[in-house]
Tab-separated table of C-alpha atoms in Angstrom:
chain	number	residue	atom	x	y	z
A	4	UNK	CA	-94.309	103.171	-90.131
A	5	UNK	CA	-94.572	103.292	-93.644
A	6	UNK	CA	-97.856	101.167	-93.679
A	7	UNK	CA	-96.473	97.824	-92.861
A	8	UNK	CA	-97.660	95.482	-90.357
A	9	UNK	CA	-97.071	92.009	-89.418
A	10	UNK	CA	-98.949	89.108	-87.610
A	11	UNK	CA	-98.871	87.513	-85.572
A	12	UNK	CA	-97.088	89.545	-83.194
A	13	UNK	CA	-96.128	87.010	-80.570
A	14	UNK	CA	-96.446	83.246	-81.370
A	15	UNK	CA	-95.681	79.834	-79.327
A	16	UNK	CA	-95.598	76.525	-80.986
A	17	UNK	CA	-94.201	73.607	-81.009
A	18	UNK	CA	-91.158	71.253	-82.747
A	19	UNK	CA	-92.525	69.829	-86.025
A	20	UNK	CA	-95.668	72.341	-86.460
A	21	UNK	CA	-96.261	74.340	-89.704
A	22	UNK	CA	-95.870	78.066	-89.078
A	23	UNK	CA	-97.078	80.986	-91.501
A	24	UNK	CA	-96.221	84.773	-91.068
A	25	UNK	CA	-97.968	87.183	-92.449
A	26	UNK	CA	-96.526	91.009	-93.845
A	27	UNK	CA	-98.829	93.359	-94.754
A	28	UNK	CA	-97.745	96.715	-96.232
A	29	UNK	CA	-100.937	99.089	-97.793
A	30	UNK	CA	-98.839	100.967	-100.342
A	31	UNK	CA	-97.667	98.776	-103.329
A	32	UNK	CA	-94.375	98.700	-102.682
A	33	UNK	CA	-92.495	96.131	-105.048
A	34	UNK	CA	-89.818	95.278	-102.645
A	35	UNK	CA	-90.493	93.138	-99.365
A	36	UNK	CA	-88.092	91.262	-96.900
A	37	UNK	CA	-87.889	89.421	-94.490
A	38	UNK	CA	-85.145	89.305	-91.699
A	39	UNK	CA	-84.830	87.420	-87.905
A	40	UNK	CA	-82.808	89.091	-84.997
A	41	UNK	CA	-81.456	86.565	-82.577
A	42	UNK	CA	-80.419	87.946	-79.134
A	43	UNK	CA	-76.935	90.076	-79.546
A	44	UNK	CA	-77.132	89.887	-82.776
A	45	UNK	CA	-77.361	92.228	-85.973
A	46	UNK	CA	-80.583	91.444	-88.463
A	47	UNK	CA	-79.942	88.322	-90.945
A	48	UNK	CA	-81.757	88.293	-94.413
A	49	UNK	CA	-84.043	85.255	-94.593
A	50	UNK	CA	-85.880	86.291	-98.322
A	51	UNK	CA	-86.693	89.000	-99.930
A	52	UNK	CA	-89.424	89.518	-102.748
A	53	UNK	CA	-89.039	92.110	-106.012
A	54	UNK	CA	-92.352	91.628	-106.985
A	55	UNK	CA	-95.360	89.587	-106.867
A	56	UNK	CA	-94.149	85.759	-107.478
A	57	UNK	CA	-90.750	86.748	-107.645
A	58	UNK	CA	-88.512	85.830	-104.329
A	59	UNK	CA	-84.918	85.013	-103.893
A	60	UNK	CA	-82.630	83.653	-101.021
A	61	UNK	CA	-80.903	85.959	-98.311
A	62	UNK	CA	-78.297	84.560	-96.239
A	63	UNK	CA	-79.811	82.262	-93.895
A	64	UNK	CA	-82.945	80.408	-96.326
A	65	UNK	CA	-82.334	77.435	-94.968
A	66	UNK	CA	-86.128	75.781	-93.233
A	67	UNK	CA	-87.838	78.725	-94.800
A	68	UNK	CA	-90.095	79.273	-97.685
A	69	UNK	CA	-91.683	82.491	-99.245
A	70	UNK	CA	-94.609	83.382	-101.276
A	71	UNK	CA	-96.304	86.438	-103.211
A	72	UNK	CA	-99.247	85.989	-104.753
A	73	UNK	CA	-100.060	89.640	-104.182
A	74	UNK	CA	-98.140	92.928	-104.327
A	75	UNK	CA	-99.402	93.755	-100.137
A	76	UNK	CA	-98.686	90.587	-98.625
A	77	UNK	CA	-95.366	88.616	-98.628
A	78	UNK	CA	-95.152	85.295	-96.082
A	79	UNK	CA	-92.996	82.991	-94.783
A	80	UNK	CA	-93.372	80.075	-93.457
A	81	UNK	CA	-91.500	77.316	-91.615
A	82	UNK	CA	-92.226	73.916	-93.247
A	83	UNK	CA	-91.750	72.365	-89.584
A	84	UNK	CA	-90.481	74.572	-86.987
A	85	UNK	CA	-87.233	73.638	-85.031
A	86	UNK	CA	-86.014	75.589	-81.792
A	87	UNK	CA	-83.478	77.031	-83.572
A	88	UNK	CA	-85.653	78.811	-85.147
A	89	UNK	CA	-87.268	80.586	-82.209
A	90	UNK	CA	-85.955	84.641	-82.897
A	91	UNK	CA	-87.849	87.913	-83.153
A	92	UNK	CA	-88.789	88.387	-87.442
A	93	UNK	CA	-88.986	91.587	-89.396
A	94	UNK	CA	-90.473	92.079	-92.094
A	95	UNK	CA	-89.165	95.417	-94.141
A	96	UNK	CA	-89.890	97.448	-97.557
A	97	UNK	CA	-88.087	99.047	-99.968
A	98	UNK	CA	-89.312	103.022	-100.257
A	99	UNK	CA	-87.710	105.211	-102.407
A	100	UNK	CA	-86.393	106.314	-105.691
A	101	UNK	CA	-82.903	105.518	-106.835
A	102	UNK	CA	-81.593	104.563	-103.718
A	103	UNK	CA	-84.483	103.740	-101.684
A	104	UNK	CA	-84.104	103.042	-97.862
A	105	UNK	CA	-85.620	100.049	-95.902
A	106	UNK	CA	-88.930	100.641	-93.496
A	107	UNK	CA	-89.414	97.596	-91.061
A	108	UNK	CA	-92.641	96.219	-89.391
A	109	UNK	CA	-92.863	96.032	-85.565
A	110	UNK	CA	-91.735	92.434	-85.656
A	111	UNK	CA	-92.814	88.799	-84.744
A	112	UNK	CA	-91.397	87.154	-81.572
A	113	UNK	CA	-91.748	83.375	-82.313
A	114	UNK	CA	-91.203	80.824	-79.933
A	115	UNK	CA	-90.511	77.097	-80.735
A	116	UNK	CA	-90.957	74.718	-77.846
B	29	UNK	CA	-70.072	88.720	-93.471
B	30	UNK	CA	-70.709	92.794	-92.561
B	31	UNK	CA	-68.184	95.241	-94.122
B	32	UNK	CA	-68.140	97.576	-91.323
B	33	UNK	CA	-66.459	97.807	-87.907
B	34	UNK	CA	-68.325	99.637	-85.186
B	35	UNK	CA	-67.432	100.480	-81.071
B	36	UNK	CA	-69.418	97.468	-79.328
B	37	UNK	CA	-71.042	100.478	-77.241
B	38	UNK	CA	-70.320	104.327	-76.156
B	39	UNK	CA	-71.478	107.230	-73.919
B	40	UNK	CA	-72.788	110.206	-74.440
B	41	UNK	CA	-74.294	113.000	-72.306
B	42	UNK	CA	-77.793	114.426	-72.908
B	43	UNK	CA	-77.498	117.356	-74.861
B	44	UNK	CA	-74.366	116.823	-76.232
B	45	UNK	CA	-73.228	115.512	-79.717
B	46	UNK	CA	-72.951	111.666	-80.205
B	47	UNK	CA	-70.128	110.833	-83.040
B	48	UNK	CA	-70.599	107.431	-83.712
B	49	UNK	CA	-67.099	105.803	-85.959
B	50	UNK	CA	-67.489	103.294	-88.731
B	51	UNK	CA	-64.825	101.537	-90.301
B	52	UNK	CA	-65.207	100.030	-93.930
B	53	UNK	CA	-61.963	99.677	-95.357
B	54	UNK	CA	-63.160	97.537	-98.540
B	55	UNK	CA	-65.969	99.323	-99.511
B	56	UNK	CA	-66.023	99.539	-103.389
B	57	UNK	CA	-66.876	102.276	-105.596
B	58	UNK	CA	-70.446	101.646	-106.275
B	59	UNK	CA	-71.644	101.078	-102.569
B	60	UNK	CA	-73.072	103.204	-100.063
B	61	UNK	CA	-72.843	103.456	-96.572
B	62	UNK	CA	-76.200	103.310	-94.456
B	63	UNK	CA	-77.010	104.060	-90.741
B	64	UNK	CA	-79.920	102.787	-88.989
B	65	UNK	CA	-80.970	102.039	-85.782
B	66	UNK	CA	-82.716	99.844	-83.584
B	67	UNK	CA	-84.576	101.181	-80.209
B	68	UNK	CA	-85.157	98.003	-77.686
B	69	UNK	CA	-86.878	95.602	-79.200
B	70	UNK	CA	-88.414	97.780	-82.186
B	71	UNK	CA	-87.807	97.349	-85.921
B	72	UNK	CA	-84.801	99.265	-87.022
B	73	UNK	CA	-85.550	102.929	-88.202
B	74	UNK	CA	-83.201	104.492	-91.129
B	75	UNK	CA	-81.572	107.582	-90.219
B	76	UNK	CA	-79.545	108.842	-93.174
B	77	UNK	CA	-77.248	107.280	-96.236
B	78	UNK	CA	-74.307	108.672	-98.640
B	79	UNK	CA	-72.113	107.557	-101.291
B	80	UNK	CA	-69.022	110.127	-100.993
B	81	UNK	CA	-70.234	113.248	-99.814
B	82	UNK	CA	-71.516	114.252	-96.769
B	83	UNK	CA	-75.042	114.618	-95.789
B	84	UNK	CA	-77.379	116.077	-93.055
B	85	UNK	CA	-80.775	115.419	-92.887
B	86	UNK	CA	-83.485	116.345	-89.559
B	87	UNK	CA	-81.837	113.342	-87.620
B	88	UNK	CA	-78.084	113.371	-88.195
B	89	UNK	CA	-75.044	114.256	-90.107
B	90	UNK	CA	-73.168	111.871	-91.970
B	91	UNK	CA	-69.615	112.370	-92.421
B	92	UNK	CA	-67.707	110.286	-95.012
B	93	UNK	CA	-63.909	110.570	-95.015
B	94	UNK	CA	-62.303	111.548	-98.351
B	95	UNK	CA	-61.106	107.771	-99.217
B	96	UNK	CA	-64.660	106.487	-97.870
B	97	UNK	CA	-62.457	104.047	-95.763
B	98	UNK	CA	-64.284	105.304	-92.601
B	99	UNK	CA	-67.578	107.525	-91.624
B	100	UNK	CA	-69.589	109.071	-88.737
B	101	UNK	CA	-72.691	109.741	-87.741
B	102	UNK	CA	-73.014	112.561	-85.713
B	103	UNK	CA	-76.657	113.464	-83.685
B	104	UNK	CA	-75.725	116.767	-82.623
B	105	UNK	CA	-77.826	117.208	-79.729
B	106	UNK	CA	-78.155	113.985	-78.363
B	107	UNK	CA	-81.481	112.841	-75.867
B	108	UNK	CA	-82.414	110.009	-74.046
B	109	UNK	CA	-84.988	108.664	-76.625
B	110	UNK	CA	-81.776	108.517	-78.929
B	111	UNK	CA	-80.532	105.629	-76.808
B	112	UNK	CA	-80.407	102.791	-79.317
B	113	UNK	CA	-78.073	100.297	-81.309
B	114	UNK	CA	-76.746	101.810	-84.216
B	115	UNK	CA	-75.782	100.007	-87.204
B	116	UNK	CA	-73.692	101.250	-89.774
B	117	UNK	CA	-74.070	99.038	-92.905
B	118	UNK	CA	-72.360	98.740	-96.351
B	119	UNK	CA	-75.137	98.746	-99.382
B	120	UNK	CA	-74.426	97.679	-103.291
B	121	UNK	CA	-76.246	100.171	-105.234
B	122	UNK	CA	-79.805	99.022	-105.655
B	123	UNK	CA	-80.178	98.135	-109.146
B	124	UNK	CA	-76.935	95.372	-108.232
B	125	UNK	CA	-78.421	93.642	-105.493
B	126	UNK	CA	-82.350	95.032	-104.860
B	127	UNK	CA	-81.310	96.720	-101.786
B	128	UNK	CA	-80.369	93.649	-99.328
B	129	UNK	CA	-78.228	94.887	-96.165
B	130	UNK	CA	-76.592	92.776	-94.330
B	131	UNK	CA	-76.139	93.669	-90.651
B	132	UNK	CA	-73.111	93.770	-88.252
B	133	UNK	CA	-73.099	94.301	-84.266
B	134	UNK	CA	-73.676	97.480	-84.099
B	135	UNK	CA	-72.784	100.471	-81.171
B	136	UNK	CA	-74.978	100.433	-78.192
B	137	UNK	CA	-75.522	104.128	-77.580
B	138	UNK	CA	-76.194	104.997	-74.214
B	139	UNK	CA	-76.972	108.530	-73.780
B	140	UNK	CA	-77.174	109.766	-69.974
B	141	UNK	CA	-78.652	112.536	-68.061
């Protein structure tokens, strides 16, 4: 599993409420992302991280936010959740050498009511 | 968008090889082609990658067709644990685009006794 874990693993909240995820990977890996799988669907890149302070956009940013203030943990967080985003997120690193190859947590279902 | 074109789902008897098709028509010189997979509800595990030439690893074969236009994975003795979506995904090299893959649909593999 490539050291990575993510909490919490199941979450219910409600419209309008803050909401922090946590990834937690143990072997300094500089690259960290994170995805959401909604049902019959592929994985969509929500943010990714190349290093510790250093995040960028994937393809669906939009409600999210990311930070790194340390090379194990990356987060994200939704400002003020919306039922839209209720979906299953994974969190994934980059190990490797010139080509590396991704390694994803177990996931975070998160349910907005 | 994904770059690929994958079989919605297939069959495949236990024991017997699975060759799983991918289509990528536009793939461009620098990118490489990528197969993971995703057992119910798990995050998706990496199985094997290549850029032009084919490649074999403990899991699977990966067979890339001369113009690159097209690929499959083959697991050569297929079991029921290997039930599964299967992704086939287009990469940019790393250094272009820190490794982001962007996933399509998928096969649903369904391997029977």
């Amino acid at each position: 599993d490539a050291g990575i874990t993510q909490s919490p693993r199941h979450k219910v909240t409600e419209t309008g409420t803050p909401v922090t995820l946590r990834c937690h990977q143990t072997e300094n890996h500089r690259y960290m992302y994170w995805y959401r799988q909604d049902p019959g669907h592929g994985l969509r890149l929500i943010h990714y991280s190349y290093g510790v302070k250093d995040t960028d956009k994937g393809e669906v940013s939009d409600g999210y936010s990311v930070s790194r203030s340390k090379t194990e943990d990356f987060l994200l967080t939704l400002e003020s959740a919306t039922s839209s985003q209720t979906s299953v997120y994974f969190c994934a690193i980059s190990v490797g050498d010139s080509e590396p190859e991704q390694f994803f947590g177990p996931g975070t279902r998160l349910t907005v009511l | 968008d994904a770059k690929t074109t994958q079989p919605p789902s297939m069959d495949c008897a236990e024991g017997r090889a699975a060759n799983l098709p991918c289509n990528h028509s536009t793939i461009s010189g620098n990118e490489y082609v990528y197969w993971y997979r995703q057992i119910h509800s798990q995050g998706p595990q990496y199985i094997i990658h290549g850029l032009k030439n084919n490649e074999t690893n403990e899991m699977a074969s990966l067979i890339i067709t001369e113009d690159r236009k097209s690929s499959t994975l083959i697991l050569p003795h297929a079991t029921l644990r290997d039930t599964a979506v299967y992704y086939c995904i287009v990469r940019a090299a790393f250094y272009n685009q820190g490794g982001k893959l962007i996933f399509g649909q998928g096969t649903e593999l369904s391997v029977k006794p």
